[in-house]
């Protein structure tokens, strides 16, 4: 995380290093306490603490409780992580056990 | 990433985004990183959870110390936990598909009514399981419909009532013993005496008690004289005396100890039959020997057992009611030797 890379959060093209100053809004879709849902939540909090400490929020949505909520974000498989902010919206399907892939998917690391 | 609907054309960028999402979905599925899916059926959304998700719950049900099973409305078994399979004395796999009522003793009517009621509201009943070996197990069955309203699936929780029934039987036996003791001390005990060979009653007692004696790892030895020992006694009461003495010998014994029963005409007094029941357990102090026949005494032998100290007092009272006597003395083999004397006659 170089301090020089601050600013610009809305760039479409991947940048070598970017550090959006705004809060990251993440939404994790889970199915009750299914093992993969639990794994995803654990991996996500670990990752956020390491890379986004103090500037992220995680909203957990349990689709077992309310399956209709899957419609807005067109969720098909669970767990799925949505990056609502910064834009553009990104969607990462799976339990986030592959940290590298998750970082790339969240654009926290260049691919 | 919104999908275009209807006949609207997707831009190359949109198509690329959709392709990427589809690829990442396939990757997540094949890498087993997802375990639930959203299923759309018309306006209804459902979450389909892959098997394995409920594993913790299944394990809990599998390990709980109560029988649990699910059945269809007609009682066809779909799942049983290990505890229930053990209770029913059958293999869990063999139970699937059979009807619950087939496992029960007696009329199937109660079972039918229970299952019918359970479709509407929680219901429960006491019934009896019949194991393949013929043994019967009293159980309490609570039945209710599983929360899923789309199917008529019932959940049955089965509790073993044997310990409770056994405790009730022991309590009843104790009450009877106390009543008998009270009547005997008032000389109001009614004996149904008849002439019988005492040796017969002793061998019956040995046959009756051998399984429990040997199950505890003890040895049961006997030495009974060849000539008949004619007595006029209440057979049930003599059986009760012998049973109580064997019980006490068992309590005083360690695994591997020997309990010896002998019966003969007393050489000092030929008008008396003498029955000795001795054990090779630890020696008992003279002081405790004195207190053995006191009601509700807790001798060192009964410590830690459920004995309330009624058995020996009753045995002595019954012996005296027959005109005989019951004494205890140190056994040569270590523990106690009970000496029962009964007048010969008839």
mmCIF file of N, CA, C and O in Angstrom, chain A residues 1-91:
data_model
loop_
_atom_site.group_PDB
_atom_site.id
_atom_site.type_symbol
_atom_site.label_atom_id
_atom_site.label_comp_id
_atom_site.label_asym_id
_atom_site.label_seq_id
_atom_site.Cartn_x
_atom_site.Cartn_y
_atom_site.Cartn_z
ATOM 1 N N UNK A 1 0.851 -1.201 0.000
ATOM 2 C CA UNK A 1 0.000 0.000 0.000
ATOM 3 C C UNK A 1 0.878 1.239 0.000
ATOM 4 O O UNK A 1 1.348 1.672 1.050
ATOM 5 N N UNK A 2 1.117 1.757 -1.138
ATOM 6 C CA UNK A 2 1.944 2.972 -1.179
ATOM 7 C C UNK A 2 1.050 4.180 -1.022
ATOM 8 O O UNK A 2 -0.008 4.253 -1.629
ATOM 9 N N UNK A 3 1.492 5.127 -0.216
ATOM 10 C CA UNK A 3 0.672 6.333 0.006
ATOM 11 C C UNK A 3 0.477 7.103 -1.290
ATOM 12 O O UNK A 3 -0.496 7.825 -1.434
ATOM 13 N N UNK A 4 1.365 6.939 -2.230
ATOM 14 C CA UNK A 4 1.281 7.702 -3.471
ATOM 15 C C UNK A 4 0.084 7.295 -4.304
ATOM 16 O O UNK A 4 -0.356 8.037 -5.171
ATOM 17 N N UNK A 5 -0.440 6.132 -4.060
ATOM 18 C CA UNK A 5 -1.483 5.596 -4.938
ATOM 19 C C UNK A 5 -2.879 5.995 -4.512
ATOM 20 O O UNK A 5 -3.837 5.379 -4.932
ATOM 21 N N UNK A 6 -3.010 6.970 -3.656
ATOM 22 C CA UNK A 6 -4.353 7.320 -3.208
ATOM 23 C C UNK A 6 -5.123 8.106 -4.270
ATOM 24 O O UNK A 6 -4.569 8.559 -5.258
ATOM 25 N N UNK A 7 -6.410 8.263 -4.070
ATOM 26 C CA UNK A 7 -7.225 8.997 -5.037
ATOM 27 C C UNK A 7 -8.075 8.040 -5.835
ATOM 28 O O UNK A 7 -8.459 6.989 -5.361
ATOM 29 N N UNK A 8 -8.375 8.433 -7.005
ATOM 30 C CA UNK A 8 -9.123 7.690 -8.020
ATOM 31 C C UNK A 8 -9.646 6.301 -7.642
ATOM 32 O O UNK A 8 -8.933 5.314 -7.732
ATOM 33 N N UNK A 9 -10.897 6.233 -7.325
ATOM 34 C CA UNK A 9 -11.458 4.920 -7.011
ATOM 35 C C UNK A 9 -12.288 4.373 -8.149
ATOM 36 O O UNK A 9 -12.684 3.219 -8.132
ATOM 37 N N UNK A 10 -12.577 5.165 -9.130
ATOM 38 C CA UNK A 10 -13.552 4.728 -10.120
ATOM 39 C C UNK A 10 -12.945 4.314 -11.451
ATOM 40 O O UNK A 10 -13.651 4.142 -12.434
ATOM 41 N N UNK A 11 -11.630 4.215 -11.445
ATOM 42 C CA UNK A 11 -10.991 3.853 -12.706
ATOM 43 C C UNK A 11 -11.468 2.479 -13.178
ATOM 44 O O UNK A 11 -11.626 1.575 -12.389
ATOM 45 N N UNK A 12 -11.738 2.347 -14.449
ATOM 46 C CA UNK A 12 -12.238 1.086 -14.979
ATOM 47 C C UNK A 12 -11.091 0.123 -15.238
ATOM 48 O O UNK A 12 -11.188 -1.058 -14.976
ATOM 49 N N UNK A 13 -10.031 0.661 -15.819
ATOM 50 C CA UNK A 13 -8.902 -0.213 -16.120
ATOM 51 C C UNK A 13 -8.140 -0.516 -14.840
ATOM 52 O O UNK A 13 -8.024 0.337 -13.982
ATOM 53 N N UNK A 14 -7.679 -1.753 -14.725
ATOM 54 C CA UNK A 14 -6.897 -2.085 -13.532
ATOM 55 C C UNK A 14 -5.629 -1.262 -13.468
ATOM 56 O O UNK A 14 -4.982 -1.042 -14.489
ATOM 57 N N UNK A 15 -5.343 -0.802 -12.283
ATOM 58 C CA UNK A 15 -4.150 0.017 -12.117
ATOM 59 C C UNK A 15 -3.120 -0.759 -11.323
ATOM 60 O O UNK A 15 -3.470 -1.668 -10.569
ATOM 61 N N UNK A 16 -1.863 -0.417 -11.497
ATOM 62 C CA UNK A 16 -0.819 -1.146 -10.791
ATOM 63 C C UNK A 16 -1.068 -1.141 -9.287
ATOM 64 O O UNK A 16 -0.974 -2.155 -8.640
ATOM 65 N N UNK A 17 -1.376 -0.047 -8.708
ATOM 66 C CA UNK A 17 -1.638 0.063 -7.275
ATOM 67 C C UNK A 17 -2.690 1.141 -7.093
ATOM 68 O O UNK A 17 -2.512 2.257 -7.537
ATOM 69 N N UNK A 18 -3.761 0.760 -6.443
ATOM 70 C CA UNK A 18 -4.708 1.828 -6.161
ATOM 71 C C UNK A 18 -5.251 1.644 -4.765
ATOM 72 O O UNK A 18 -5.398 0.540 -4.274
ATOM 73 N N UNK A 19 -5.495 2.755 -4.133
ATOM 74 C CA UNK A 19 -5.951 2.713 -2.752
ATOM 75 C C UNK A 19 -7.088 3.685 -2.593
ATOM 76 O O UNK A 19 -6.879 4.848 -2.258
ATOM 77 N N UNK A 20 -8.316 3.252 -2.877
ATOM 78 C CA UNK A 20 -9.425 4.187 -2.782
ATOM 79 C C UNK A 20 -9.585 4.647 -1.342
ATOM 80 O O UNK A 20 -9.490 3.836 -0.427
ATOM 81 N N UNK A 21 -9.821 5.926 -1.171
ATOM 82 C CA UNK A 21 -9.896 6.453 0.191
ATOM 83 C C UNK A 21 -11.244 6.145 0.832
ATOM 84 O O UNK A 21 -11.356 6.138 2.046
ATOM 85 N N UNK A 22 -12.270 5.857 0.013
ATOM 86 C CA UNK A 22 -13.598 5.687 0.583
ATOM 87 C C UNK A 22 -13.744 4.317 1.243
ATOM 88 O O UNK A 22 -12.956 3.418 1.022
ATOM 89 N N UNK A 23 -14.782 4.220 2.073
ATOM 90 C CA UNK A 23 -15.062 2.953 2.741
ATOM 91 C C UNK A 23 -15.474 1.908 1.725
ATOM 92 O O UNK A 23 -16.221 2.203 0.791
ATOM 93 N N UNK A 24 -14.979 0.712 1.923
ATOM 94 C CA UNK A 24 -15.385 -0.400 1.077
ATOM 95 C C UNK A 24 -16.672 -0.999 1.639
ATOM 96 O O UNK A 24 -16.748 -1.310 2.819
ATOM 97 N N UNK A 25 -17.648 -1.118 0.770
ATOM 98 C CA UNK A 25 -18.911 -1.731 1.195
ATOM 99 C C UNK A 25 -18.990 -3.112 0.566
ATOM 100 O O UNK A 25 -19.059 -3.242 -0.650
ATOM 101 N N UNK A 26 -18.930 -4.120 1.401
ATOM 102 C CA UNK A 26 -18.950 -5.494 0.909
ATOM 103 C C UNK A 26 -20.232 -6.180 1.377
ATOM 104 O O UNK A 26 -20.741 -5.892 2.455
ATOM 105 N N UNK A 27 -20.715 -7.044 0.534
ATOM 106 C CA UNK A 27 -21.932 -7.779 0.892
ATOM 107 C C UNK A 27 -21.672 -9.259 0.646
ATOM 108 O O UNK A 27 -21.252 -9.636 -0.449
ATOM 109 N N UNK A 28 -21.881 -10.052 1.682
ATOM 110 C CA UNK A 28 -21.633 -11.492 1.553
ATOM 111 C C UNK A 28 -22.960 -12.231 1.630
ATOM 112 O O UNK A 28 -23.699 -12.116 2.606
ATOM 113 N N UNK A 29 -23.245 -12.956 0.585
ATOM 114 C CA UNK A 29 -24.463 -13.776 0.569
ATOM 115 C C UNK A 29 -24.144 -15.164 1.119
ATOM 116 O O UNK A 29 -23.209 -15.810 0.632
ATOM 117 N N UNK A 30 -24.900 -15.592 2.129
ATOM 118 C CA UNK A 30 -24.648 -16.902 2.735
ATOM 119 C C UNK A 30 -25.947 -17.708 2.776
ATOM 120 O O UNK A 30 -27.039 -17.165 2.574
ATOM 121 N N UNK A 31 -25.796 -19.018 3.060
ATOM 122 C CA UNK A 31 -26.963 -19.897 3.257
ATOM 123 C C UNK A 31 -26.875 -20.425 4.680
ATOM 124 O O UNK A 31 -26.222 -21.428 4.945
ATOM 125 N N UNK A 32 -27.484 -19.706 5.604
ATOM 126 C CA UNK A 32 -27.443 -20.099 7.013
ATOM 127 C C UNK A 32 -25.997 -20.241 7.468
ATOM 128 O O UNK A 32 -25.169 -19.379 7.160
ATOM 129 N N UNK A 33 -25.716 -21.344 8.156
ATOM 130 C CA UNK A 33 -24.355 -21.567 8.624
ATOM 131 C C UNK A 33 -23.716 -22.696 7.833
ATOM 132 O O UNK A 33 -23.021 -23.542 8.397
ATOM 133 N N UNK A 34 -23.965 -22.693 6.537
ATOM 134 C CA UNK A 34 -23.375 -23.763 5.725
ATOM 135 C C UNK A 34 -21.853 -23.640 5.811
ATOM 136 O O UNK A 34 -21.321 -22.542 5.971
ATOM 137 N N UNK A 35 -21.149 -24.766 5.735
ATOM 138 C CA UNK A 35 -19.690 -24.738 5.914
ATOM 139 C C UNK A 35 -19.000 -23.734 4.993
ATOM 140 O O UNK A 35 -18.130 -22.984 5.431
ATOM 141 N N UNK A 36 -19.410 -23.704 3.718
ATOM 142 C CA UNK A 36 -18.753 -22.788 2.783
ATOM 143 C C UNK A 36 -19.076 -21.337 3.136
ATOM 144 O O UNK A 36 -18.247 -20.451 2.961
ATOM 145 N N UNK A 37 -20.283 -21.108 3.628
ATOM 146 C CA UNK A 37 -20.649 -19.749 4.031
ATOM 147 C C UNK A 37 -19.772 -19.299 5.194
ATOM 148 O O UNK A 37 -19.273 -18.168 5.216
ATOM 149 N N UNK A 38 -19.589 -20.209 6.164
ATOM 150 C CA UNK A 38 -18.772 -19.878 7.324
ATOM 151 C C UNK A 38 -17.323 -19.634 6.902
ATOM 152 O O UNK A 38 -16.687 -18.682 7.354
ATOM 153 N N UNK A 39 -16.832 -20.500 5.994
ATOM 154 C CA UNK A 39 -15.458 -20.349 5.517
ATOM 155 C C UNK A 39 -15.283 -19.008 4.817
ATOM 156 O O UNK A 39 -14.302 -18.298 5.038
ATOM 157 N N UNK A 40 -16.256 -18.671 3.977
ATOM 158 C CA UNK A 40 -16.173 -17.424 3.227
ATOM 159 C C UNK A 40 -16.128 -16.226 4.182
ATOM 160 O O UNK A 40 -15.324 -15.297 4.014
ATOM 161 N N UNK A 41 -16.968 -16.262 5.199
ATOM 162 C CA UNK A 41 -17.021 -15.146 6.142
ATOM 163 C C UNK A 41 -15.695 -15.015 6.890
ATOM 164 O O UNK A 41 -15.161 -13.913 7.055
ATOM 165 N N UNK A 42 -15.165 -16.162 7.279
ATOM 166 C CA UNK A 42 -13.892 -16.157 8.001
ATOM 167 C C UNK A 42 -12.772 -15.610 7.116
ATOM 168 O O UNK A 42 -12.000 -14.745 7.530
ATOM 169 N N UNK A 43 -12.717 -16.117 5.878
ATOM 170 C CA UNK A 43 -11.681 -15.655 4.946
ATOM 171 C C UNK A 43 -11.821 -14.169 4.662
ATOM 172 O O UNK A 43 -10.831 -13.447 4.578
ATOM 173 N N UNK A 44 -13.069 -13.727 4.533
ATOM 174 C CA UNK A 44 -13.307 -12.325 4.185
ATOM 175 C C UNK A 44 -12.865 -11.396 5.320
ATOM 176 O O UNK A 44 -12.181 -10.395 5.082
ATOM 177 N N UNK A 45 -13.234 -11.732 6.538
ATOM 178 C CA UNK A 45 -12.857 -10.847 7.647
ATOM 179 C C UNK A 45 -11.342 -10.804 7.812
ATOM 180 O O UNK A 45 -10.763 -9.744 8.053
ATOM 181 N N UNK A 46 -10.696 -11.944 7.626
ATOM 182 C CA UNK A 46 -9.231 -11.998 7.734
ATOM 183 C C UNK A 46 -8.598 -11.088 6.694
ATOM 184 O O UNK A 46 -7.713 -10.274 6.996
ATOM 185 N N UNK A 47 -9.099 -11.235 5.478
ATOM 186 C CA UNK A 47 -8.549 -10.479 4.361
ATOM 187 C C UNK A 47 -8.763 -8.979 4.555
ATOM 188 O O UNK A 47 -7.871 -8.160 4.322
ATOM 189 N N UNK A 48 -9.957 -8.604 5.022
ATOM 190 C CA UNK A 48 -10.269 -7.193 5.212
ATOM 191 C C UNK A 48 -9.414 -6.590 6.319
ATOM 192 O O UNK A 48 -8.934 -5.460 6.205
ATOM 193 N N UNK A 49 -9.239 -7.377 7.392
ATOM 194 C CA UNK A 49 -8.414 -6.868 8.490
ATOM 195 C C UNK A 49 -6.988 -6.600 8.018
ATOM 196 O O UNK A 49 -6.327 -5.686 8.478
ATOM 197 N N UNK A 50 -6.539 -7.426 7.074
ATOM 198 C CA UNK A 50 -5.160 -7.283 6.617
ATOM 199 C C UNK A 50 -5.011 -6.152 5.595
ATOM 200 O O UNK A 50 -4.067 -5.393 5.657
ATOM 201 N N UNK A 51 -5.978 -6.047 4.694
ATOM 202 C CA UNK A 51 -5.795 -5.134 3.564
ATOM 203 C C UNK A 51 -6.662 -3.890 3.637
ATOM 204 O O UNK A 51 -6.405 -2.929 2.930
ATOM 205 N N UNK A 52 -7.712 -3.911 4.441
ATOM 206 C CA UNK A 52 -8.651 -2.779 4.423
ATOM 207 C C UNK A 52 -8.969 -2.293 5.836
ATOM 208 O O UNK A 52 -10.019 -1.728 6.084
ATOM 209 N N UNK A 53 -8.081 -2.535 6.749
ATOM 210 C CA UNK A 53 -8.355 -2.283 8.158
ATOM 211 C C UNK A 53 -8.924 -0.886 8.387
ATOM 212 O O UNK A 53 -8.383 0.099 7.921
ATOM 213 N N UNK A 54 -10.046 -0.843 9.059
ATOM 214 C CA UNK A 54 -10.641 0.423 9.444
ATOM 215 C C UNK A 54 -11.458 1.105 8.371
ATOM 216 O O UNK A 54 -12.044 2.160 8.609
ATOM 217 N N UNK A 55 -11.523 0.546 7.182
ATOM 218 C CA UNK A 55 -12.300 1.223 6.141
ATOM 219 C C UNK A 55 -13.100 0.238 5.294
ATOM 220 O O UNK A 55 -13.089 0.292 4.081
ATOM 221 N N UNK A 56 -13.768 -0.648 6.002
ATOM 222 C CA UNK A 56 -14.647 -1.554 5.271
ATOM 223 C C UNK A 56 -15.865 -1.883 6.125
ATOM 224 O O UNK A 56 -15.848 -1.740 7.345
ATOM 225 N N UNK A 57 -16.911 -2.254 5.428
ATOM 226 C CA UNK A 57 -18.080 -2.755 6.155
ATOM 227 C C UNK A 57 -18.562 -4.016 5.428
ATOM 228 O O UNK A 57 -18.514 -4.078 4.205
ATOM 229 N N UNK A 58 -18.949 -5.007 6.216
ATOM 230 C CA UNK A 58 -19.435 -6.251 5.621
ATOM 231 C C UNK A 58 -20.904 -6.426 5.994
ATOM 232 O O UNK A 58 -21.268 -6.387 7.164
ATOM 233 N N UNK A 59 -21.725 -6.594 4.977
ATOM 234 C CA UNK A 59 -23.142 -6.871 5.210
ATOM 235 C C UNK A 59 -23.358 -8.340 4.864
ATOM 236 O O UNK A 59 -23.046 -8.759 3.756
ATOM 237 N N UNK A 60 -23.838 -9.094 5.833
ATOM 238 C CA UNK A 60 -24.060 -10.521 5.574
ATOM 239 C C UNK A 60 -25.548 -10.743 5.322
ATOM 240 O O UNK A 60 -26.396 -10.332 6.116
ATOM 241 N N UNK A 61 -25.865 -11.344 4.204
ATOM 242 C CA UNK A 61 -27.266 -11.597 3.874
ATOM 243 C C UNK A 61 -27.501 -13.106 3.834
ATOM 244 O O UNK A 61 -26.865 -13.822 3.055
ATOM 245 N N UNK A 62 -28.398 -13.556 4.693
ATOM 246 C CA UNK A 62 -28.699 -14.987 4.763
ATOM 247 C C UNK A 62 -29.864 -15.299 3.832
ATOM 248 O O UNK A 62 -30.999 -14.932 4.087
ATOM 249 N N UNK A 63 -29.560 -15.983 2.752
ATOM 250 C CA UNK A 63 -30.602 -16.269 1.758
ATOM 251 C C UNK A 63 -31.530 -17.396 2.201
ATOM 252 O O UNK A 63 -32.609 -17.562 1.626
ATOM 253 N N UNK A 64 -31.120 -18.167 3.221
ATOM 254 C CA UNK A 64 -32.053 -19.166 3.752
ATOM 255 C C UNK A 64 -33.217 -18.446 4.420
ATOM 256 O O UNK A 64 -34.353 -18.903 4.379
ATOM 257 N N UNK A 65 -32.896 -17.314 5.057
ATOM 258 C CA UNK A 65 -33.933 -16.534 5.724
ATOM 259 C C UNK A 65 -34.844 -15.880 4.691
ATOM 260 O O UNK A 65 -36.051 -15.848 4.841
ATOM 261 N N UNK A 66 -34.225 -15.304 3.680
ATOM 262 C CA UNK A 66 -35.009 -14.569 2.695
ATOM 263 C C UNK A 66 -34.434 -14.754 1.291
ATOM 264 O O UNK A 66 -33.634 -13.948 0.820
ATOM 265 N N UNK A 67 -34.849 -15.813 0.617
ATOM 266 C CA UNK A 67 -34.285 -16.133 -0.705
ATOM 267 C C UNK A 67 -34.512 -15.030 -1.737
ATOM 268 O O UNK A 67 -33.743 -14.888 -2.686
ATOM 269 N N UNK A 68 -35.542 -14.224 -1.537
ATOM 270 C CA UNK A 68 -35.862 -13.184 -2.540
ATOM 271 C C UNK A 68 -34.737 -12.171 -2.684
ATOM 272 O O UNK A 68 -34.590 -11.533 -3.725
ATOM 273 N N UNK A 69 -33.965 -11.992 -1.613
ATOM 274 C CA UNK A 69 -32.895 -10.999 -1.657
ATOM 275 C C UNK A 69 -31.816 -11.364 -2.674
ATOM 276 O O UNK A 69 -30.959 -10.559 -2.997
ATOM 277 N N UNK A 70 -31.877 -12.609 -3.203
ATOM 278 C CA UNK A 70 -30.886 -13.016 -4.192
ATOM 279 C C UNK A 70 -31.121 -12.323 -5.531
ATOM 280 O O UNK A 70 -30.236 -12.238 -6.368
ATOM 281 N N UNK A 71 -32.342 -11.811 -5.692
ATOM 282 C CA UNK A 71 -32.700 -11.264 -7.012
ATOM 283 C C UNK A 71 -31.902 -10.012 -7.381
ATOM 284 O O UNK A 71 -31.421 -9.902 -8.493
ATOM 285 N N UNK A 72 -31.805 -9.078 -6.419
ATOM 286 C CA UNK A 72 -31.171 -7.791 -6.710
ATOM 287 C C UNK A 72 -29.796 -7.961 -7.352
ATOM 288 O O UNK A 72 -29.470 -7.314 -8.334
ATOM 289 N N UNK A 73 -29.014 -8.848 -6.754
ATOM 290 C CA UNK A 73 -27.653 -9.013 -7.250
ATOM 291 C C UNK A 73 -27.503 -10.263 -8.110
ATOM 292 O O UNK A 73 -26.388 -10.672 -8.405
ATOM 293 N N UNK A 74 -28.633 -10.845 -8.486
ATOM 294 C CA UNK A 74 -28.621 -12.026 -9.353
ATOM 295 C C UNK A 74 -27.675 -13.097 -8.839
ATOM 296 O O UNK A 74 -26.773 -13.554 -9.546
ATOM 297 N N UNK A 75 -27.888 -13.449 -7.593
ATOM 298 C CA UNK A 75 -27.038 -14.468 -6.978
ATOM 299 C C UNK A 75 -27.537 -15.852 -7.383
ATOM 300 O O UNK A 75 -28.736 -16.138 -7.334
ATOM 301 N N UNK A 76 -26.613 -16.698 -7.814
ATOM 302 C CA UNK A 76 -26.961 -18.052 -8.234
ATOM 303 C C UNK A 76 -26.390 -19.082 -7.255
ATOM 304 O O UNK A 76 -27.066 -20.009 -6.836
ATOM 305 N N UNK A 77 -25.117 -18.874 -6.903
ATOM 306 C CA UNK A 77 -24.438 -19.832 -6.033
ATOM 307 C C UNK A 77 -24.045 -19.144 -4.729
ATOM 308 O O UNK A 77 -23.866 -17.926 -4.683
ATOM 309 N N UNK A 78 -23.937 -19.930 -3.696
ATOM 310 C CA UNK A 78 -23.660 -19.398 -2.364
ATOM 311 C C UNK A 78 -22.466 -20.145 -1.778
ATOM 312 O O UNK A 78 -22.434 -21.385 -1.876
ATOM 313 N N UNK A 79 -21.505 -19.481 -1.183
ATOM 314 C CA UNK A 79 -21.450 -18.044 -0.912
ATOM 315 C C UNK A 79 -21.003 -17.219 -2.122
ATOM 316 O O UNK A 79 -20.263 -17.712 -2.962
ATOM 317 N N UNK A 80 -21.469 -15.986 -2.166
ATOM 318 C CA UNK A 80 -21.015 -15.017 -3.158
ATOM 319 C C UNK A 80 -20.750 -13.695 -2.459
ATOM 320 O O UNK A 80 -21.545 -13.258 -1.639
ATOM 321 N N UNK A 81 -19.617 -13.123 -2.824
ATOM 322 C CA UNK A 81 -19.247 -11.818 -2.263
ATOM 323 C C UNK A 81 -19.476 -10.738 -3.309
ATOM 324 O O UNK A 81 -19.129 -10.919 -4.473
ATOM 325 N N UNK A 82 -20.100 -9.632 -2.894
ATOM 326 C CA UNK A 82 -20.292 -8.489 -3.790
ATOM 327 C C UNK A 82 -19.485 -7.317 -3.267
ATOM 328 O O UNK A 82 -19.551 -7.012 -2.079
ATOM 329 N N UNK A 83 -18.752 -6.690 -4.157
ATOM 330 C CA UNK A 83 -18.141 -5.415 -3.781
ATOM 331 C C UNK A 83 -19.072 -4.333 -4.289
ATOM 332 O O UNK A 83 -19.185 -4.121 -5.492
ATOM 333 N N UNK A 84 -19.818 -3.693 -3.361
ATOM 334 C CA UNK A 84 -20.764 -2.654 -3.766
ATOM 335 C C UNK A 84 -20.027 -1.329 -3.971
ATOM 336 O O UNK A 84 -20.338 -0.581 -4.883
ATOM 337 N N UNK A 85 -19.096 -1.056 -3.107
ATOM 338 C CA UNK A 85 -18.273 0.133 -3.200
ATOM 339 C C UNK A 85 -16.832 -0.247 -2.903
ATOM 340 O O UNK A 85 -16.620 -1.075 -2.021
ATOM 341 N N UNK A 86 -15.871 0.323 -3.517
ATOM 342 C CA UNK A 86 -16.002 1.301 -4.599
ATOM 343 C C UNK A 86 -16.521 0.652 -5.889
ATOM 344 O O UNK A 86 -16.340 -0.530 -6.090
ATOM 345 N N UNK A 87 -17.135 1.474 -6.689
ATOM 346 C CA UNK A 87 -17.618 0.983 -7.967
ATOM 347 C C UNK A 87 -16.441 0.732 -8.898
ATOM 348 O O UNK A 87 -15.372 1.313 -8.692
ATOM 349 N N UNK A 88 -16.529 -0.077 -9.907
ATOM 350 C CA UNK A 88 -17.716 -0.819 -10.289
ATOM 351 C C UNK A 88 -17.971 -2.009 -9.358
ATOM 352 O O UNK A 88 -17.065 -2.474 -8.689
ATOM 353 N N UNK A 89 -19.219 -2.441 -9.394
ATOM 354 C CA UNK A 89 -19.588 -3.610 -8.589
ATOM 355 C C UNK A 89 -18.822 -4.827 -9.082
ATOM 356 O O UNK A 89 -18.668 -5.031 -10.287
ATOM 357 N N UNK A 90 -18.296 -5.605 -8.132
ATOM 358 C CA UNK A 90 -17.599 -6.833 -8.504
ATOM 359 C C UNK A 90 -18.271 -8.003 -7.776
ATOM 360 O O UNK A 90 -18.780 -7.831 -6.680
ATOM 361 N N UNK A 91 -18.227 -9.125 -8.391
ATOM 362 C CA UNK A 91 -18.870 -10.304 -7.805
ATOM 363 C C UNK A 91 -17.856 -11.431 -7.733
ATOM 364 O O UNK A 91 -17.194 -11.722 -8.727
#
